[in-house]
Amino acid sequence: MWLDMSHNRLLRIKDSTFLFVSRLSFLDLSHNSQMVLETRGRSFKGLEDSLLELHLCNTSLGSMPELLLPALRTLRLAQNRIQDVPVEVARSLTSLQQLDVSYNQLQAVPPAARSMPHLRCLELAGNPITTLSNTSFQGAMEHLQELDIRHLTLNYFQPSALSRMASLRTLSLSPYDHVHDYSVPEIIQQNTGLRNLHIQVLENTDLEKEMLGPLPYKVRNITLSGRGLTSVPHSLFKGIRSFRLHFTLHNTSVETLPHSLFEQMSWVRNLSIDVRDNSLHSVGNPNTGEFPGVLNTMFITELQLEGNTWTCDCQIGWVEVWQRKKRQYMCQPDKQARVPGCHKISAEQDDLREARCENRNNASLIEVLKLDVECGWGSGASANSPFWVLGVTVIFFTSLQVNH
């Protein structure tokens, strides 16, 4: 049973309010900024065995509430004024798997998290934490699978602070200008199971020095976000050592993604790109193969472009040809069930149809490329012509000279 009472004007949750809804498993009380809870967890009396998820975001909590909820798995306490999560909390939240205490007043990683044996996701973003060291993520936190440490007030980040987190799969963080020699690859070099990396930029930077170096082999999803990101360095993907990569660029101020950016992907063979909702005008052709499956070349499997201000000319003309090649080589009716990305081809076509050309009166990008712009596969500094085409040309030219 679910109950959503968020965004109301609740003033108090009285003792035993939910006593007669003992099958309630999800409760959202967020964004009731004047709400008061009873002490010793009495507001949630009767939910000890059923409640699995509780949201108390933006409820003006000045301290960690008393919660006697041993079955609870997810607790969201973001946007409050909590300064500490004491160890005693762990004793009453023995099943907790996900804890969100982002945007509070925590000055250190909460000690209680070390004593939560089932904790797998910890969100700490937006707290005034100044130091992350080898001792910050000890105990049960070594088993975390997801960690969010964006927008802290760090002035010291020990490179080996995350080295014991062998189970870490998803990491969200930010550039930290006040940290000496801050290097994302160095920080995560021991996290060999890491797959998803999200970097959010609020202040102006291009991430060149922060991303310099090799990434763990399993990193295959990279997301960059934040309006502070105005450009990306050509070396951004040089450290990628996975054969598959999903690249997401979201809500940034980046205006162009040049072909040279993708030339650094020496390991990648299958690339999917999501650059929706940015300030992009152009994107160079990332493909280095004329069609999928060519040895030692890269071919895009998915592409999403909506929500930008595209300049529709030959710099982006490759998109329409790529779409036809994908349907021809990858997504024939007998292959669609087996090839990644083909099950999304209809949604992908809709996205390209909704993408707009600012220089063509906001006409549909894909329609402009089909009808008005004649560039072909060679536009956007795309893949080189196959060697056999060059060979045929040379032989033909030589035979003409002999005949004359």
JSON list of N, CA and C in Angstrom, two decimals, residues 14-42:
[
{"chain": "A", "resi": 14, "resn": "LYS", "atom": "N", "xyz": [0.57, 12.91, 14.47]},
{"chain": "A", "resi": 14, "resn": "LYS", "atom": "CA", "xyz": [0.31, 12.56, 15.86]},
{"chain": "A", "resi": 14, "resn": "LYS", "atom": "C", "xyz": [0.66, 11.11, 16.18]},
{"chain": "A", "resi": 15, "resn": "ASP", "atom": "N", "xyz": [0.67, 10.83, 17.45]},
{"chain": "A", "resi": 15, "resn": "ASP", "atom": "CA", "xyz": [0.95, 9.48, 17.95]},
{"chain": "A", "resi": 15, "resn": "ASP", "atom": "C", "xyz": [-0.01, 8.47, 17.33]},
{"chain": "A", "resi": 16, "resn": "SER", "atom": "N", "xyz": [0.54, 7.39, 16.77]},
{"chain": "A", "resi": 16, "resn": "SER", "atom": "CA", "xyz": [-0.25, 6.27, 16.23]},
{"chain": "A", "resi": 16, "resn": "SER", "atom": "C", "xyz": [-1.15, 6.66, 15.07]},
{"chain": "A", "resi": 17, "resn": "THR", "atom": "N", "xyz": [-0.78, 7.69, 14.31]},
{"chain": "A", "resi": 17, "resn": "THR", "atom": "CA", "xyz": [-1.59, 8.13, 13.18]},
{"chain": "A", "resi": 17, "resn": "THR", "atom": "C", "xyz": [-1.85, 7.00, 12.19]},
{"chain": "A", "resi": 18, "resn": "PHE", "atom": "N", "xyz": [-0.86, 6.13, 11.97]},
{"chain": "A", "resi": 18, "resn": "PHE", "atom": "CA", "xyz": [-0.97, 5.09, 10.95]},
{"chain": "A", "resi": 18, "resn": "PHE", "atom": "C", "xyz": [-1.24, 3.70, 11.55]},
{"chain": "A", "resi": 19, "resn": "LEU", "atom": "N", "xyz": [-1.74, 3.69, 12.75]},
{"chain": "A", "resi": 19, "resn": "LEU", "atom": "CA", "xyz": [-1.92, 2.42, 13.46]},
{"chain": "A", "resi": 19, "resn": "LEU", "atom": "C", "xyz": [-2.86, 1.47, 12.72]},
{"chain": "A", "resi": 20, "resn": "PHE", "atom": "N", "xyz": [-3.85, 2.02, 12.02]},
{"chain": "A", "resi": 20, "resn": "PHE", "atom": "CA", "xyz": [-4.86, 1.17, 11.37]},
{"chain": "A", "resi": 20, "resn": "PHE", "atom": "C", "xyz": [-4.61, 1.01, 9.86]},
{"chain": "A", "resi": 21, "resn": "VAL", "atom": "N", "xyz": [-3.41, 1.37, 9.41]},
{"chain": "A", "resi": 21, "resn": "VAL", "atom": "CA", "xyz": [-3.01, 1.08, 8.02]},
{"chain": "A", "resi": 21, "resn": "VAL", "atom": "C", "xyz": [-1.70, 0.28, 8.10]},
{"chain": "A", "resi": 22, "resn": "SER", "atom": "N", "xyz": [-1.78, -0.80, 8.82]},
{"chain": "A", "resi": 22, "resn": "SER", "atom": "CA", "xyz": [-0.59, -1.57, 9.15]},
{"chain": "A", "resi": 22, "resn": "SER", "atom": "C", "xyz": [0.05, -2.26, 7.94]},
{"chain": "A", "resi": 23, "resn": "ARG", "atom": "N", "xyz": [-0.60, -2.23, 6.77]},
{"chain": "A", "resi": 23, "resn": "ARG", "atom": "CA", "xyz": [-0.02, -2.84, 5.57]},
{"chain": "A", "resi": 23, "resn": "ARG", "atom": "C", "xyz": [0.69, -1.80, 4.70]},
{"chain": "A", "resi": 24, "resn": "LEU", "atom": "N", "xyz": [0.81, -0.59, 5.20]},
{"chain": "A", "resi": 24, "resn": "LEU", "atom": "CA", "xyz": [1.44, 0.49, 4.43]},
{"chain": "A", "resi": 24, "resn": "LEU", "atom": "C", "xyz": [2.93, 0.19, 4.24]},
{"chain": "A", "resi": 25, "resn": "SER", "atom": "N", "xyz": [3.39, 0.22, 2.97]},
{"chain": "A", "resi": 25, "resn": "SER", "atom": "CA", "xyz": [4.80, -0.08, 2.69]},
{"chain": "A", "resi": 25, "resn": "SER", "atom": "C", "xyz": [5.56, 1.15, 2.18]},
{"chain": "A", "resi": 26, "resn": "PHE", "atom": "N", "xyz": [4.86, 2.17, 1.65]},
{"chain": "A", "resi": 26, "resn": "PHE", "atom": "CA", "xyz": [5.51, 3.37, 1.13]},
{"chain": "A", "resi": 26, "resn": "PHE", "atom": "C", "xyz": [4.79, 4.59, 1.68]},
{"chain": "A", "resi": 27, "resn": "LEU", "atom": "N", "xyz": [5.56, 5.53, 2.24]},
{"chain": "A", "resi": 27, "resn": "LEU", "atom": "CA", "xyz": [4.98, 6.74, 2.82]},
{"chain": "A", "resi": 27, "resn": "LEU", "atom": "C", "xyz": [5.84, 7.93, 2.47]},
{"chain": "A", "resi": 28, "resn": "ASP", "atom": "N", "xyz": [5.25, 8.94, 1.83]},
{"chain": "A", "resi": 28, "resn": "ASP", "atom": "CA", "xyz": [5.97, 10.16, 1.46]},
{"chain": "A", "resi": 28, "resn": "ASP", "atom": "C", "xyz": [5.32, 11.36, 2.15]},
{"chain": "A", "resi": 29, "resn": "LEU", "atom": "N", "xyz": [6.08, 11.97, 3.06]},
{"chain": "A", "resi": 29, "resn": "LEU", "atom": "CA", "xyz": [5.63, 13.16, 3.80]},
{"chain": "A", "resi": 29, "resn": "LEU", "atom": "C", "xyz": [6.49, 14.38, 3.45]},
{"chain": "A", "resi": 30, "resn": "SER", "atom": "N", "xyz": [7.22, 14.30, 2.36]},
{"chain": "A", "resi": 30, "resn": "SER", "atom": "CA", "xyz": [8.17, 15.36, 1.99]},
{"chain": "A", "resi": 30, "resn": "SER", "atom": "C", "xyz": [7.47, 16.68, 1.70]},
{"chain": "A", "resi": 31, "resn": "HIS", "atom": "N", "xyz": [8.25, 17.77, 1.83]},
{"chain": "A", "resi": 31, "resn": "HIS", "atom": "CA", "xyz": [7.81, 19.12, 1.48]},
{"chain": "A", "resi": 31, "resn": "HIS", "atom": "C", "xyz": [6.59, 19.57, 2.27]},
{"chain": "A", "resi": 32, "resn": "ASN", "atom": "N", "xyz": [6.57, 19.18, 3.52]},
{"chain": "A", "resi": 32, "resn": "ASN", "atom": "CA", "xyz": [5.66, 19.76, 4.51]},
{"chain": "A", "resi": 32, "resn": "ASN", "atom": "C", "xyz": [6.56, 20.48, 5.51]},
{"chain": "A", "resi": 33, "resn": "SER", "atom": "N", "xyz": [6.89, 21.72, 5.19]},
{"chain": "A", "resi": 33, "resn": "SER", "atom": "CA", "xyz": [8.01, 22.40, 5.85]},
{"chain": "A", "resi": 33, "resn": "SER", "atom": "C", "xyz": [7.76, 22.75, 7.31]},
{"chain": "A", "resi": 34, "resn": "GLN", "atom": "N", "xyz": [6.52, 22.69, 7.77]},
{"chain": "A", "resi": 34, "resn": "GLN", "atom": "CA", "xyz": [6.24, 23.02, 9.18]},
{"chain": "A", "resi": 34, "resn": "GLN", "atom": "C", "xyz": [5.88, 21.78, 10.00]},
{"chain": "A", "resi": 35, "resn": "MET", "atom": "N", "xyz": [6.06, 20.63, 9.44]},
{"chain": "A", "resi": 35, "resn": "MET", "atom": "CA", "xyz": [5.58, 19.41, 10.08]},
{"chain": "A", "resi": 35, "resn": "MET", "atom": "C", "xyz": [6.44, 19.02, 11.29]},
{"chain": "A", "resi": 36, "resn": "VAL", "atom": "N", "xyz": [5.76, 18.52, 12.34]},
{"chain": "A", "resi": 36, "resn": "VAL", "atom": "CA", "xyz": [6.42, 18.08, 13.56]},
{"chain": "A", "resi": 36, "resn": "VAL", "atom": "C", "xyz": [6.09, 16.60, 13.78]},
{"chain": "A", "resi": 37, "resn": "LEU", "atom": "N", "xyz": [7.11, 15.82, 14.15]},
{"chain": "A", "resi": 37, "resn": "LEU", "atom": "CA", "xyz": [6.93, 14.40, 14.45]},
{"chain": "A", "resi": 37, "resn": "LEU", "atom": "C", "xyz": [6.94, 14.18, 15.96]},
{"chain": "A", "resi": 38, "resn": "GLU", "atom": "N", "xyz": [6.23, 13.16, 16.39]},
{"chain": "A", "resi": 38, "resn": "GLU", "atom": "CA", "xyz": [6.26, 12.79, 17.80]},
{"chain": "A", "resi": 38, "resn": "GLU", "atom": "C", "xyz": [7.62, 12.19, 18.17]},
{"chain": "A", "resi": 39, "resn": "THR", "atom": "N", "xyz": [8.00, 12.31, 19.42]},
{"chain": "A", "resi": 39, "resn": "THR", "atom": "CA", "xyz": [9.26, 11.74, 19.88]},
{"chain": "A", "resi": 39, "resn": "THR", "atom": "C", "xyz": [9.18, 10.22, 19.97]},
{"chain": "A", "resi": 40, "resn": "ARG", "atom": "N", "xyz": [10.36, 9.59, 20.01]},
{"chain": "A", "resi": 40, "resn": "ARG", "atom": "CA", "xyz": [10.51, 8.14, 20.15]},
{"chain": "A", "resi": 40, "resn": "ARG", "atom": "C", "xyz": [9.77, 7.36, 19.06]},
{"chain": "A", "resi": 41, "resn": "GLY", "atom": "N", "xyz": [9.62, 7.99, 17.88]},
{"chain": "A", "resi": 41, "resn": "GLY", "atom": "CA", "xyz": [9.05, 7.30, 16.74]},
{"chain": "A", "resi": 41, "resn": "GLY", "atom": "C", "xyz": [7.58, 6.98, 16.83]},
{"chain": "A", "resi": 42, "resn": "ARG", "atom": "N", "xyz": [6.87, 7.62, 17.76]},
{"chain": "A", "resi": 42, "resn": "ARG", "atom": "CA", "xyz": [5.46, 7.27, 17.97]},
{"chain": "A", "resi": 42, "resn": "ARG", "atom": "C", "xyz": [4.58, 7.65, 16.78]}
]
